[in-house]
Amino acid sequence: MRFRYLIRGIFKMKRKALLFGCIIGLVTAGIGILVVLFTLTDYPNHFSLSTIRAEGILGKVITLGSLLNLATFFWFLKKNKEFWAYGVVLATCLLTLLTVLI
């Protein structure tokens, strides 16, 4: 009986770590997107989602911004936080789907 509760607790902890890693991955990608927008584009002061989408560079900006997730992934692996790293991979997959749909 105790074994069942132990397994449930482990899965709950893994879910929390996966969710935390996904949130960190999305935040890291957001920071990367802002860095790409402010350094590599011509719109640093008046960036707007509609302007970037009209120019046709939104997918490229999202892709370049999510490259920062690579460093986050390997940092989590170095710290032995595997499920956080899986969450970062999940966030990157979500951003890939977003890029494909846009």
GROMACS .gro file of C-alpha atoms in nm:
model
  102
    1MET     CA    1   0.000   0.000   0.000
    2ARG     CA    2   0.281   0.240   0.082
    3PHE     CA    3   0.449   0.162  -0.248
    4ARG     CA    4   0.148   0.296  -0.438
    5TYR     CA    5   0.163   0.628  -0.250
    6LEU     CA    6   0.537   0.648  -0.309
    7ILE     CA    7   0.490   0.601  -0.685
    8ARG     CA    8   0.217   0.866  -0.693
    9GLY     CA    9   0.442   1.110  -0.510
   10ILE     CA   10   0.728   1.050  -0.752
   11PHE     CA   11   0.504   1.107  -1.055
   12LYS     CA   12   0.367   1.425  -0.900
   13MET     CA   13   0.722   1.552  -0.843
   14LYS     CA   14   0.817   1.463  -1.201
   15ARG     CA   15   0.515   1.650  -1.335
   16LYS     CA   16   0.608   1.958  -1.136
   17ALA     CA   17   0.967   1.944  -1.259
   18LEU     CA   18   0.850   1.899  -1.617
   19LEU     CA   19   0.614   2.196  -1.587
   20PHE     CA   20   0.884   2.408  -1.425
   21GLY     CA   21   1.126   2.319  -1.705
   22CYS     CA   22   0.865   2.407  -1.967
   23ILE     CA   23   0.801   2.746  -1.806
   24ILE     CA   24   1.175   2.814  -1.784
   25GLY     CA   25   1.210   2.713  -2.150
   26LEU     CA   26   0.936   2.951  -2.260
   27VAL     CA   27   1.078   3.238  -2.054
   28THR     CA   28   1.428   3.171  -2.188
   29ALA     CA   29   1.296   3.167  -2.543
   30GLY     CA   30   1.111   3.494  -2.477
   31ILE     CA   31   1.432   3.654  -2.356
   32GLY     CA   32   1.610   3.517  -2.663
   33ILE     CA   33   1.341   3.658  -2.891
   34LEU     CA   34   1.380   4.002  -2.733
   35VAL     CA   35   1.759   3.983  -2.770
   36VAL     CA   36   1.723   3.890  -3.138
   37LEU     CA   37   1.472   4.169  -3.196
   38PHE     CA   38   1.686   4.435  -3.033
   39THR     CA   39   2.018   4.330  -3.185
   40LEU     CA   40   1.953   4.181  -3.528
   41THR     CA   41   1.650   4.366  -3.664
   42ASP     CA   42   1.587   4.722  -3.772
   43TYR     CA   43   1.296   4.767  -3.530
   44PRO     CA   44   1.452   4.798  -3.184
   45ASN     CA   45   1.242   5.089  -3.062
   46HIS     CA   46   0.902   5.025  -3.215
   47PHE     CA   47   0.873   4.651  -3.237
   48SER     CA   48   0.520   4.527  -3.281
   49LEU     CA   49   0.396   4.177  -3.347
   50SER     CA   50   0.190   4.287  -3.646
   51THR     CA   51   0.488   4.470  -3.800
   52ILE     CA   52   0.719   4.173  -3.759
   53ARG     CA   53   0.455   3.935  -3.894
   54ALA     CA   54   0.388   4.163  -4.193
   55GLU     CA   55   0.761   4.165  -4.273
   56GLY     CA   56   0.760   3.786  -4.269
   57ILE     CA   57   1.037   3.746  -4.011
   58LEU     CA   58   0.831   3.628  -3.713
   59GLY     CA   59   0.917   3.261  -3.763
   60LYS     CA   60   1.284   3.341  -3.803
   61VAL     CA   61   1.286   3.554  -3.487
   62ILE     CA   62   1.116   3.277  -3.285
   63THR     CA   63   1.360   3.019  -3.418
   64LEU     CA   64   1.667   3.228  -3.340
   65GLY     CA   65   1.530   3.322  -2.999
   66SER     CA   66   1.474   2.960  -2.904
   67LEU     CA   67   1.842   2.881  -2.959
   68LEU     CA   68   1.899   3.010  -2.607
   69ASN     CA   69   1.706   2.703  -2.488
   70LEU     CA   70   2.002   2.490  -2.597
   71ALA     CA   71   2.223   2.644  -2.330
   72THR     CA   72   1.945   2.607  -2.072
   73PHE     CA   73   1.898   2.241  -2.163
   74PHE     CA   74   2.265   2.155  -2.120
   75TRP     CA   75   2.286   2.358  -1.798
   76PHE     CA   76   1.998   2.158  -1.649
   77LEU     CA   77   2.165   1.835  -1.758
   78LYS     CA   78   2.490   1.943  -1.594
   79LYS     CA   79   2.299   2.010  -1.269
   80ASN     CA   80   2.137   1.660  -1.294
   81LYS     CA   81   1.787   1.806  -1.339
   82GLU     CA   82   1.676   1.572  -1.617
   83PHE     CA   83   1.304   1.640  -1.596
   84TRP     CA   84   1.364   2.014  -1.604
   85ALA     CA   85   1.568   1.955  -1.920
   86TYR     CA   86   1.279   1.750  -2.063
   87GLY     CA   87   1.054   2.048  -1.992
   88VAL     CA   88   1.287   2.274  -2.188
   89VAL     CA   89   1.267   2.028  -2.479
   90LEU     CA   90   0.887   2.034  -2.450
   91ALA     CA   91   0.888   2.415  -2.462
   92THR     CA   92   1.111   2.405  -2.769
   93CYS     CA   93   0.870   2.163  -2.938
   94LEU     CA   94   0.580   2.395  -2.858
   95LEU     CA   95   0.769   2.687  -3.010
   96THR     CA   96   0.844   2.476  -3.317
   97LEU     CA   97   0.473   2.404  -3.361
   98LEU     CA   98   0.400   2.775  -3.317
   99THR     CA   99   0.657   2.860  -3.582
  100VAL     CA  100   0.512   2.606  -3.825
  101LEU     CA  101   0.158   2.732  -3.770
  102ILE     CA  102   0.258   3.094  -3.825
   0.00000   0.00000   0.00000
